[in-house]
PDB file of C-alpha atoms in Angstrom:
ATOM      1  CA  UNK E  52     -16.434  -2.012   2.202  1.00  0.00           C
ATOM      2  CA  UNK E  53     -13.988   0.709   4.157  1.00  0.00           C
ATOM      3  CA  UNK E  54     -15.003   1.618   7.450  1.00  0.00           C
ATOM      4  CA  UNK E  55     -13.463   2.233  10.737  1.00  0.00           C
ATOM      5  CA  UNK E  56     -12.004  -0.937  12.856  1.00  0.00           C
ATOM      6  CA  UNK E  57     -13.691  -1.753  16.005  1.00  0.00           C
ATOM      7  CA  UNK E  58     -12.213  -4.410  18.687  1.00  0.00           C
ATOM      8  CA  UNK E  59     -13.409  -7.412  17.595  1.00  0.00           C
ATOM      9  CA  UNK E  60     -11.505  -6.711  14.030  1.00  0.00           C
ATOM     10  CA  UNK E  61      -7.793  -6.489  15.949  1.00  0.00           C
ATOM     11  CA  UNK E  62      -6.893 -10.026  15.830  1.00  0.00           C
ATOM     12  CA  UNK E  63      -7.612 -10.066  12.094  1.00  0.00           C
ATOM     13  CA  UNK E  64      -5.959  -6.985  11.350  1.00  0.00           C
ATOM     14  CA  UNK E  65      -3.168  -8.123  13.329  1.00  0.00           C
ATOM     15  CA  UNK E  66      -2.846 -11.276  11.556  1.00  0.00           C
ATOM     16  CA  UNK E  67      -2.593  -9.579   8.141  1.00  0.00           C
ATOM     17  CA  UNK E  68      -0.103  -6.970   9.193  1.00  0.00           C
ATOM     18  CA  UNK E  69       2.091  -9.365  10.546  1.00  0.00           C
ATOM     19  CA  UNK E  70       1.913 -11.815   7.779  1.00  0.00           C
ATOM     20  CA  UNK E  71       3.874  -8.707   5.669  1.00  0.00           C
ATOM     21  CA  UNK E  72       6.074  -8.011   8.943  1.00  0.00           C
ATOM     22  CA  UNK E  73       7.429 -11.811   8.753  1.00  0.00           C
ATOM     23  CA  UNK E  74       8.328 -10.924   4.813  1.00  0.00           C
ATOM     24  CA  UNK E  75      10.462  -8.385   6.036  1.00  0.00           C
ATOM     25  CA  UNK E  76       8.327  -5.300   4.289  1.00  0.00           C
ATOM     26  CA  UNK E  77       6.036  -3.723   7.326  1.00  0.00           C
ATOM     27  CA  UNK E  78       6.806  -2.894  11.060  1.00  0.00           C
ATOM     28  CA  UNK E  79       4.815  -5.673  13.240  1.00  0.00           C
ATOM     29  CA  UNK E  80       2.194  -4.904  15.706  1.00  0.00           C
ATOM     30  CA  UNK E  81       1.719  -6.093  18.809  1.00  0.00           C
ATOM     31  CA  UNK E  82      -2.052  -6.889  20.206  1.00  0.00           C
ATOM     32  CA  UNK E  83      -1.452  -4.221  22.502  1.00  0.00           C
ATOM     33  CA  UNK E  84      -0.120  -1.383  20.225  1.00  0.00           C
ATOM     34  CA  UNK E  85      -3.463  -2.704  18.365  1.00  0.00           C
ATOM     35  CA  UNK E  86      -6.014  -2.297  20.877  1.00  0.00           C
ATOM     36  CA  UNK E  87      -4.564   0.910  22.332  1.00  0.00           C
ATOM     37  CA  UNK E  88      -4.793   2.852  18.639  1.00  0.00           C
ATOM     38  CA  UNK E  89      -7.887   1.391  17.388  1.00  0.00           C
ATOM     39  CA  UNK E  90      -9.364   4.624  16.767  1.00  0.00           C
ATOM     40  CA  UNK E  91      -6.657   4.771  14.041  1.00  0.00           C
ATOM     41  CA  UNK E  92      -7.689   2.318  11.797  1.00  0.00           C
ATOM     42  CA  UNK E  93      -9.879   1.863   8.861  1.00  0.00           C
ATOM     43  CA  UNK E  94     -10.474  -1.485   7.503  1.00  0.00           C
ATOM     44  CA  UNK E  95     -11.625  -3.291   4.501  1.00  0.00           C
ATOM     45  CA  UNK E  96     -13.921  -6.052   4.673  1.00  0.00           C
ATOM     46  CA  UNK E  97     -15.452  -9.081   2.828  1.00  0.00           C
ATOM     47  CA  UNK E  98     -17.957 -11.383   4.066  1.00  0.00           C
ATOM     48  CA  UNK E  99     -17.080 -10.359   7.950  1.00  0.00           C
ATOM     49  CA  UNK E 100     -12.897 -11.064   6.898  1.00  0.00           C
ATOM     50  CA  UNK E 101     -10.869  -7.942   6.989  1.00  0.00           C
ATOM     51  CA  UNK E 102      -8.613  -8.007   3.768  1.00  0.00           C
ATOM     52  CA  UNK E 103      -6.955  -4.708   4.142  1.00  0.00           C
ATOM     53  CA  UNK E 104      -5.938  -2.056   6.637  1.00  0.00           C
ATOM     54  CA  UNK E 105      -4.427   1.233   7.019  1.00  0.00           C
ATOM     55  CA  UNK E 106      -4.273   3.618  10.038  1.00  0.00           C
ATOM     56  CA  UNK E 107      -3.894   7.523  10.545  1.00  0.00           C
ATOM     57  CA  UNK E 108      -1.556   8.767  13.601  1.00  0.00           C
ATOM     58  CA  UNK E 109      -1.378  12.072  14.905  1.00  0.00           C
ATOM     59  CA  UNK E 110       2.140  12.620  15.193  1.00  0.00           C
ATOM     60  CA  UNK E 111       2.709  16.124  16.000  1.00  0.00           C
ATOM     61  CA  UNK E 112       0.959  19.527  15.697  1.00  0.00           C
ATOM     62  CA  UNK E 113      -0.076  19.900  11.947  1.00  0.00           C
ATOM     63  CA  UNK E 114       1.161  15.965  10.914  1.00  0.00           C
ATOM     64  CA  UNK E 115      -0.395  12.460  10.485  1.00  0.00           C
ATOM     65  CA  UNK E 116       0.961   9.684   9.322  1.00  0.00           C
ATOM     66  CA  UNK E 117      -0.443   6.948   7.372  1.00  0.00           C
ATOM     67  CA  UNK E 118       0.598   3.501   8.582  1.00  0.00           C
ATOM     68  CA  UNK E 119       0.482  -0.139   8.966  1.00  0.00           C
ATOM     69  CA  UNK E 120      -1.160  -0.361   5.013  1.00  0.00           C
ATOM     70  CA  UNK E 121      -1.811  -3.587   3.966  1.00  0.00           C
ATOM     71  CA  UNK E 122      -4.288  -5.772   1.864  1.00  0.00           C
ATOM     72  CA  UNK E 123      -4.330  -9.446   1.917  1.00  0.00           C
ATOM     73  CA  UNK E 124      -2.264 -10.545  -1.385  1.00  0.00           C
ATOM     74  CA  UNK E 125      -5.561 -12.491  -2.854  1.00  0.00           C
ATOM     75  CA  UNK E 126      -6.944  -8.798  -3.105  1.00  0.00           C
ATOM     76  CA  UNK E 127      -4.636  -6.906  -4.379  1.00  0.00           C
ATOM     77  CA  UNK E 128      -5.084  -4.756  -7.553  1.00  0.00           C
ATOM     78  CA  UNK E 129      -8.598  -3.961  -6.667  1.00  0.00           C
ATOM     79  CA  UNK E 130      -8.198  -0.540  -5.516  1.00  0.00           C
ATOM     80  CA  UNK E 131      -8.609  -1.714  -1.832  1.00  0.00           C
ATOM     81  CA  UNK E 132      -5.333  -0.313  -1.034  1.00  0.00           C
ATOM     82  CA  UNK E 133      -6.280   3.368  -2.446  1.00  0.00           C
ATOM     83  CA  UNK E 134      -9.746   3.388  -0.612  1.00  0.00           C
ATOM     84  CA  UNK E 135      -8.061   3.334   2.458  1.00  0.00           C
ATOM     85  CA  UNK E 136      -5.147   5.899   1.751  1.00  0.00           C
ATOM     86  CA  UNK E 137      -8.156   7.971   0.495  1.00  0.00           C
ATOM     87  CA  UNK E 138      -9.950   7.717   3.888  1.00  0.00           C
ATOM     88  CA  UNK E 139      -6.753   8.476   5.730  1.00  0.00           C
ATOM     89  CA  UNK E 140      -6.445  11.317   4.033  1.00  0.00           C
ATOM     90  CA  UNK E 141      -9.762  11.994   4.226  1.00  0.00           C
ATOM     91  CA  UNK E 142     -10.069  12.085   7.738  1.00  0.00           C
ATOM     92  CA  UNK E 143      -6.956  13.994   8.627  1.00  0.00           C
ATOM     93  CA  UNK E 144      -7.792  17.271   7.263  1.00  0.00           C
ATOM     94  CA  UNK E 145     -10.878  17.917   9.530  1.00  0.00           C
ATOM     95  CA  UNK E 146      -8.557  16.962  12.219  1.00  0.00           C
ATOM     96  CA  UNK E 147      -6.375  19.906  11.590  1.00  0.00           C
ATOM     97  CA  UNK E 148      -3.455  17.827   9.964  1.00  0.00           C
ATOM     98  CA  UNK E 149      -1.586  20.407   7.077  1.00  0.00           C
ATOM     99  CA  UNK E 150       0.609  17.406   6.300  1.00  0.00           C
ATOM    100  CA  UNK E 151       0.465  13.602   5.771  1.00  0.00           C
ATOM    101  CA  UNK E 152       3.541  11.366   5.327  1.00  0.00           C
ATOM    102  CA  UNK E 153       4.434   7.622   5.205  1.00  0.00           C
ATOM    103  CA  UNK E 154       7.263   5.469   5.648  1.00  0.00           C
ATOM    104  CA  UNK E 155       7.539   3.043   3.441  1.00  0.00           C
ATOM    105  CA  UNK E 156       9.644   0.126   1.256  1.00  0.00           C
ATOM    106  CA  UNK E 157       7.166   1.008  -1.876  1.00  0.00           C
ATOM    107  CA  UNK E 158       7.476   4.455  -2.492  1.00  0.00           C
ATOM    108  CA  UNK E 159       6.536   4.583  -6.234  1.00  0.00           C
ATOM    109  CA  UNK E 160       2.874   3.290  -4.710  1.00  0.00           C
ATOM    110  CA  UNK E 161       2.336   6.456  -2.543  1.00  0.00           C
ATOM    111  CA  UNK E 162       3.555   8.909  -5.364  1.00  0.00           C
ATOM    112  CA  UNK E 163       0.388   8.222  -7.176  1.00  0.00           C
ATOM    113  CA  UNK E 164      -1.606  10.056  -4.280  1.00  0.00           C
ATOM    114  CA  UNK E 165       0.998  13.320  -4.814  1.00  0.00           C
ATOM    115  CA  UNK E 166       2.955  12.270  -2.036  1.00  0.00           C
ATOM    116  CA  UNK E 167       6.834  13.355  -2.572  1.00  0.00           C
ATOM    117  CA  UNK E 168      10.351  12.099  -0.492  1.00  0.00           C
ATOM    118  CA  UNK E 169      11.488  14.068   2.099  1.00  0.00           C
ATOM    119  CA  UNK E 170      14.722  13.266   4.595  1.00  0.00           C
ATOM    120  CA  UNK E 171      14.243  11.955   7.472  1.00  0.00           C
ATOM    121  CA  UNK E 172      15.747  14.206   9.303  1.00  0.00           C
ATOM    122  CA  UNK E 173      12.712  16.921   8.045  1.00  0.00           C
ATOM    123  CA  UNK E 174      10.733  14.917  10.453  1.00  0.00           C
ATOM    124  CA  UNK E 175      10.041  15.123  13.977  1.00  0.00           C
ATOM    125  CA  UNK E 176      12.076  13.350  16.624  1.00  0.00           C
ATOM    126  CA  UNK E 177       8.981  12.059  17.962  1.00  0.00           C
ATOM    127  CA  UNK E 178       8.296  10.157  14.122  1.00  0.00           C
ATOM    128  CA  UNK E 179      11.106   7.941  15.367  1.00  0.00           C
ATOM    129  CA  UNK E 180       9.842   6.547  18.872  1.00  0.00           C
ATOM    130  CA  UNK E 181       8.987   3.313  17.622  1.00  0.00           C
ATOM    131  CA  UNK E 182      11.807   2.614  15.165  1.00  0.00           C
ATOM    132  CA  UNK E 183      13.937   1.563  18.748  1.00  0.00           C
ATOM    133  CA  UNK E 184      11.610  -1.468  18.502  1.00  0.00           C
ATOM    134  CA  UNK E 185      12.526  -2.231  15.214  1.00  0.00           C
ATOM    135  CA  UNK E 186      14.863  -5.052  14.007  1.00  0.00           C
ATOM    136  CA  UNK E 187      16.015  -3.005  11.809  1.00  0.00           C
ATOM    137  CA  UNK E 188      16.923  -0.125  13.898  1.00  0.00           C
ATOM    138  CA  UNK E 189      19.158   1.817  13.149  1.00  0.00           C
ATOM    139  CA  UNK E 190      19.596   0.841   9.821  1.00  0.00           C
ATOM    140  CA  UNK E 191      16.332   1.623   8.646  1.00  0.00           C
ATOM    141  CA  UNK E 192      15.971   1.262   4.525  1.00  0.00           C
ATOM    142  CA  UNK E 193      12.146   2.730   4.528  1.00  0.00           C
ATOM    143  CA  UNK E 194      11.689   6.189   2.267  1.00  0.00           C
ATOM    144  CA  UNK E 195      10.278   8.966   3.865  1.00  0.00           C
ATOM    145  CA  UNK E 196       7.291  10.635   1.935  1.00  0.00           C
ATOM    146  CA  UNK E 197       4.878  13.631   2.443  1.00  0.00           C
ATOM    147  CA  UNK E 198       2.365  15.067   0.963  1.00  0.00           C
ATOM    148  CA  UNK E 199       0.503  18.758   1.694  1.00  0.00           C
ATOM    149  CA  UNK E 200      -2.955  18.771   2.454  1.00  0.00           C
TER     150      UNK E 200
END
């Protein structure tokens, strides 16, 4: 079942998120950064346990981004992962977002939903706030990919 996160969800969503951060593959998130952009997230769960996660950020005028996917390994290759790209993208276009993109290690996953590399330097400045808090700052290896709405 997708649907969107509410607090009592964060711990579990951060505990799955940073499970792929300590693999080196996702950004981790911080109970804080959690709480304060709930309103981001959908979630997929089963039996009360979230097994998957994905949020949509505003980032600037006409621009979302899709981040922090992830579906617990035991569940993967059931489609949870598209369902929640799906409602991302779902939900951004009544917001007035033109344009989605990700960042990502996996690019050849998000090309399936039409989105296409860009540079990184095609993005706004303001994309990059939270790549200072990155250990892999500045020598960042993620792809940049966008798709049109």
């Amino acid at each position: 079942m997708i649907r969107k996160a509410r607090i009592k969800d964060i711990k579990q969503i951060q505990a799955l998120i940073n499970a792929f951060a300590k693999q080196d593959i996702m950004l981790a998130r911080s109970l804080n950064e959690l709480y304060e952009n709930i309103r981001d997230f959908w979630v997929s769960e089963d039996k009360g346990k979230i097994i998957g996660c994905a949020a949509l950020h505003i980032s600037w005028d006409d621009l979302a981004e899709i981040k922090s996917l992830a579906v617990n390994k035991k569940y993967q290759g059931r489609g949870i992962g598209r369902e929640l790209i799906e409602a991302c993208i779902k939900e951004a276009t009544p917001l007035g977002a033109k344009k989605i993109f990700v960042l990502t290690y996996k690019p050849e996953y998000f090309k399936k939903f039409g989105f296409k590399r860009v540079s990184h330097s095609g993005l706004p400045h303001k994309v990059w706030a939270e790549c200072i808090n990155c250990s892999k700052f500045p020598n960042c290896q993620e792809i940049a990919l966008q798709k049109a709405l």
